[in-house]
Amino acid sequence: MKPIEKLMRTAPVIPVLVIDDVATARPIAEALVAGGLPILEVTLRTDCALEAIAEMKKVDGAIVGAGTVLNDAQLTSAIDAGSEFIVSPGLTEALVESALKHDVPLLPGISNASDIMRGMDMGLRHFKFFPAEASGGTAALKAIAAPFKDCLFCPTGGIGPKTAGDWLALDAVLCVGGSWVVPKGTIDFDLVKQLARTASSIQLN
């Protein structure tokens, strides 16, 4: 099993995190891990994202990666901050080459069959389906994935607690990415733990 697949099989939901205040990074990570969601994707959308990754890495049991990685420079910075995996909204040859150079698991974004075929030509079999709901929802991924029996997916984008089970019921889906587990700007870490506990035991619809 490839390292990225092992990560994808660890929990049904990967929290997609936008950290605005680095002081909240560690308690958020502690709450998510305690709630059963140890795989954490910190998006590089804020000035403190790299520092947040470093802080979250201090939490026992947390496996922290960087999301919204667009190029080699960002990938290198993310690894220097301690990222254990990389997530991108799209797929480029340069980014795949950078991930291979750094020997780091990569989950690149795809939204159509051509993206998947390009990824397969580069040796990839694991993808993020993004933006999941805007790209046609479960029906779209089911149709797109059908010709690619060896490929597995993590849908992300617009997924919430009411629809996550529909996605997870698809044979090609190992996990989903979601931001609902950590509401934007929250400092209620007990709530985060409760939401994580519910997400970690989500039932297939």
Short mmCIF file of C-alpha atoms in Angstrom, two decimals:
data_model
loop_
_atom_site.label_atom_id
_atom_site.label_comp_id
_atom_site.label_asym_id
_atom_site.label_seq_id
_atom_site.Cartn_x
_atom_site.Cartn_y
_atom_site.Cartn_z
CA MET A 1 0.00 0.00 0.00
CA LYS A 2 1.38 3.39 -0.98
CA PRO A 3 1.88 5.93 1.86
CA ILE A 4 -0.81 8.26 0.49
CA GLU A 5 -3.34 5.41 0.47
CA LYS A 6 -2.46 4.50 4.04
CA LEU A 7 -3.19 8.10 5.05
CA MET A 8 -6.46 8.10 3.10
CA ARG A 9 -7.59 4.94 4.89
CA THR A 10 -6.80 6.24 8.39
CA ALA A 11 -10.07 8.13 8.94
CA PRO A 12 -13.21 8.79 6.88
CA VAL A 13 -12.74 12.57 7.03
CA ILE A 14 -9.66 14.73 6.53
CA PRO A 15 -10.29 18.14 8.10
CA VAL A 16 -9.43 20.95 5.67
CA LEU A 17 -8.14 23.72 7.91
CA VAL A 18 -7.77 27.45 7.35
CA ILE A 19 -5.81 28.72 10.36
CA ASP A 20 -5.96 32.49 10.88
CA ASP A 21 -4.46 32.57 14.38
CA VAL A 22 -1.47 30.33 15.08
CA ALA A 23 -2.39 30.31 18.77
CA THR A 24 -5.38 28.12 17.91
CA ALA A 25 -3.37 25.62 15.86
CA ARG A 26 -2.25 23.29 18.61
CA PRO A 27 -5.56 23.13 20.54
CA ILE A 28 -7.43 22.52 17.27
CA ALA A 29 -5.08 19.64 16.46
CA GLU A 30 -5.47 18.21 19.96
CA ALA A 31 -9.27 18.36 19.67
CA LEU A 32 -9.30 16.71 16.23
CA VAL A 33 -6.96 13.90 17.26
CA ALA A 34 -8.96 13.31 20.45
CA GLY A 35 -12.10 13.14 18.31
CA GLY A 36 -10.63 10.46 16.06
CA LEU A 37 -9.42 12.53 13.09
CA PRO A 38 -5.60 12.44 13.11
CA ILE A 39 -4.97 13.37 9.44
CA LEU A 40 -4.92 17.16 9.25
CA GLU A 41 -4.67 19.28 6.09
CA VAL A 42 -3.59 22.86 6.74
CA THR A 43 -4.27 24.98 3.67
CA LEU A 44 -1.62 27.50 2.64
CA ARG A 45 -4.19 30.27 2.47
CA THR A 46 -3.06 32.35 5.45
CA ASP A 47 0.17 34.01 6.47
CA CYS A 48 0.53 31.76 9.52
CA ALA A 49 -0.20 28.44 7.78
CA LEU A 50 3.39 27.16 7.83
CA GLU A 51 3.80 28.11 11.48
CA ALA A 52 0.48 26.39 12.21
CA ILE A 53 1.77 23.20 10.60
CA ALA A 54 4.84 23.28 12.83
CA GLU A 55 2.67 23.79 15.92
CA MET A 56 0.25 21.00 15.03
CA LYS A 57 3.16 18.62 14.49
CA LYS A 58 3.85 18.85 18.23
CA VAL A 59 0.58 17.06 19.02
CA ASP A 60 0.93 13.33 19.68
CA GLY A 61 -0.88 11.31 17.04
CA ALA A 62 -1.33 14.18 14.60
CA ILE A 63 -0.31 13.57 10.97
CA VAL A 64 -0.09 17.01 9.43
CA GLY A 65 0.05 17.95 5.78
CA ALA A 66 -0.22 21.07 3.65
CA GLY A 67 -3.08 21.85 1.30
CA THR A 68 -3.52 24.38 -1.51
CA VAL A 69 0.07 23.69 -2.59
CA LEU A 70 0.54 25.09 -6.09
CA ASN A 71 4.25 24.82 -6.92
CA ASP A 72 7.70 23.56 -5.95
CA ALA A 73 8.48 26.56 -3.75
CA GLN A 74 5.35 26.08 -1.65
CA LEU A 75 5.92 22.34 -1.46
CA THR A 76 9.48 22.84 -0.24
CA SER A 77 8.36 25.39 2.38
CA ALA A 78 5.63 23.04 3.56
CA ILE A 79 8.08 20.19 4.01
CA ASP A 80 10.49 22.46 5.87
CA ALA A 81 7.61 23.29 8.24
CA GLY A 82 7.09 19.56 8.89
CA SER A 83 4.40 18.55 6.41
CA GLU A 84 4.08 14.79 6.02
CA PHE A 85 1.89 14.92 2.92
CA ILE A 86 0.90 17.42 0.23
CA VAL A 87 -2.53 18.22 -1.22
CA SER A 88 -3.03 20.36 -4.31
CA PRO A 89 -6.18 21.71 -6.00
CA GLY A 90 -4.83 20.59 -9.37
CA LEU A 91 -2.24 18.44 -11.09
CA THR A 92 0.92 19.62 -12.86
CA GLU A 93 3.98 17.71 -13.97
CA ALA A 94 6.22 20.15 -12.09
CA LEU A 95 4.40 19.54 -8.81
CA VAL A 96 4.51 15.75 -9.24
CA GLU A 97 8.24 15.94 -9.98
CA SER A 98 8.77 18.07 -6.88
CA ALA A 99 6.88 15.57 -4.69
CA LEU A 100 8.94 12.71 -6.10
CA LYS A 101 12.15 14.66 -5.52
CA HIS A 102 11.21 15.23 -1.88
CA ASP A 103 9.77 11.71 -1.49
CA VAL A 104 6.54 13.07 0.02
CA PRO A 105 3.02 11.64 -0.52
CA LEU A 106 1.01 13.79 -2.92
CA LEU A 107 -2.75 14.00 -3.39
CA PRO A 108 -3.34 16.15 -6.48
CA GLY A 109 -6.70 17.55 -7.48
CA ILE A 110 -8.59 16.32 -10.54
CA SER A 111 -12.05 17.06 -11.93
CA ASN A 112 -12.26 15.05 -15.17
CA ALA A 113 -11.04 11.95 -16.98
CA SER A 114 -8.23 13.78 -18.77
CA ASP A 115 -6.74 14.88 -15.44
CA ILE A 116 -6.81 11.29 -14.20
CA MET A 117 -5.15 10.01 -17.37
CA ARG A 118 -2.37 12.58 -17.08
CA GLY A 119 -1.87 11.59 -13.46
CA MET A 120 -1.76 7.90 -14.33
CA ASP A 121 0.89 8.64 -16.97
CA MET A 122 2.97 10.04 -14.09
CA GLY A 123 2.44 6.91 -11.99
CA LEU A 124 -0.33 8.26 -9.76
CA ARG A 125 -3.41 6.31 -8.68
CA HIS A 126 -4.74 8.44 -5.82
CA PHE A 127 -6.48 11.75 -6.40
CA LYS A 128 -8.51 14.49 -4.76
CA PHE A 129 -11.80 15.09 -6.63
CA PHE A 130 -12.16 18.86 -6.48
CA PRO A 131 -14.35 20.85 -6.26
CA ALA A 132 -16.54 17.86 -5.50
CA GLU A 133 -20.06 19.27 -5.34
CA ALA A 134 -19.49 21.98 -7.96
CA SER A 135 -18.07 19.36 -10.34
CA GLY A 136 -21.30 17.38 -10.36
CA GLY A 137 -21.44 15.61 -7.02
CA THR A 138 -21.46 11.87 -6.42
CA ALA A 139 -23.04 11.08 -9.79
CA ALA A 140 -20.20 12.83 -11.60
CA LEU A 141 -17.42 11.06 -9.69
CA LYS A 142 -19.13 7.68 -10.06
CA ALA A 143 -19.22 8.16 -13.84
CA ILE A 144 -15.72 9.62 -14.12
CA ALA A 145 -14.12 6.95 -11.93
CA ALA A 146 -15.79 4.01 -13.70
CA PRO A 147 -13.09 3.52 -16.40
CA PHE A 148 -10.28 3.81 -13.84
CA LYS A 149 -10.64 0.75 -11.64
CA ASP A 150 -7.19 1.17 -10.05
CA CYS A 151 -7.77 4.77 -8.95
CA LEU A 152 -9.00 5.92 -5.54
CA PHE A 153 -10.32 9.31 -4.49
CA CYS A 154 -10.78 11.84 -1.73
CA PRO A 155 -13.63 14.19 -2.75
CA THR A 156 -13.29 17.70 -1.32
CA GLY A 157 -15.27 20.88 -1.77
CA GLY A 158 -18.80 21.60 -0.60
CA ILE A 159 -19.14 18.36 1.37
CA GLY A 160 -20.85 18.50 4.75
CA PRO A 161 -21.98 16.08 7.47
CA LYS A 162 -25.27 15.35 5.68
CA THR A 163 -23.63 14.37 2.37
CA ALA A 164 -20.33 12.82 3.49
CA GLY A 165 -21.93 9.39 3.83
CA ASP A 166 -23.13 9.50 0.21
CA TRP A 167 -19.57 10.07 -0.97
CA LEU A 168 -18.05 7.44 1.31
CA ALA A 169 -20.53 4.88 -0.02
CA LEU A 170 -18.85 5.05 -3.45
CA ASP A 171 -16.45 2.15 -4.00
CA ALA A 172 -13.69 4.43 -5.32
CA VAL A 173 -13.81 6.81 -2.35
CA LEU A 174 -11.55 6.19 0.64
CA CYS A 175 -12.20 9.43 2.54
CA VAL A 176 -13.56 12.94 2.11
CA GLY A 177 -12.09 16.33 2.86
CA GLY A 178 -14.22 18.75 4.83
CA SER A 179 -14.03 22.10 6.56
CA TRP A 180 -17.20 21.70 8.61
CA VAL A 181 -15.36 19.94 11.43
CA VAL A 182 -13.63 23.18 12.40
CA PRO A 183 -16.02 26.12 11.86
CA LYS A 184 -14.17 29.23 10.68
CA GLY A 185 -12.89 31.36 13.55
CA THR A 186 -13.92 28.88 16.24
CA ILE A 187 -12.25 28.89 19.63
CA ASP A 188 -14.64 26.29 21.06
CA PHE A 189 -12.30 23.33 21.06
CA ASP A 190 -14.76 21.07 22.86
CA LEU A 191 -17.14 21.63 19.96
CA VAL A 192 -14.36 20.73 17.52
CA LYS A 193 -13.77 17.49 19.42
CA GLN A 194 -17.48 16.65 19.33
CA LEU A 195 -17.71 17.38 15.59
CA ALA A 196 -14.60 15.29 14.98
CA ARG A 197 -16.01 12.39 16.98
CA THR A 198 -19.21 12.47 14.93
CA ALA A 199 -17.26 12.71 11.66
CA SER A 200 -14.95 9.86 12.59
CA SER A 201 -17.91 7.51 12.98
CA ILE A 202 -19.90 8.70 9.96
CA GLN A 203 -22.20 6.08 8.49
CA LEU A 204 -22.41 5.27 4.79
CA ASN A 205 -25.65 6.52 3.24
#
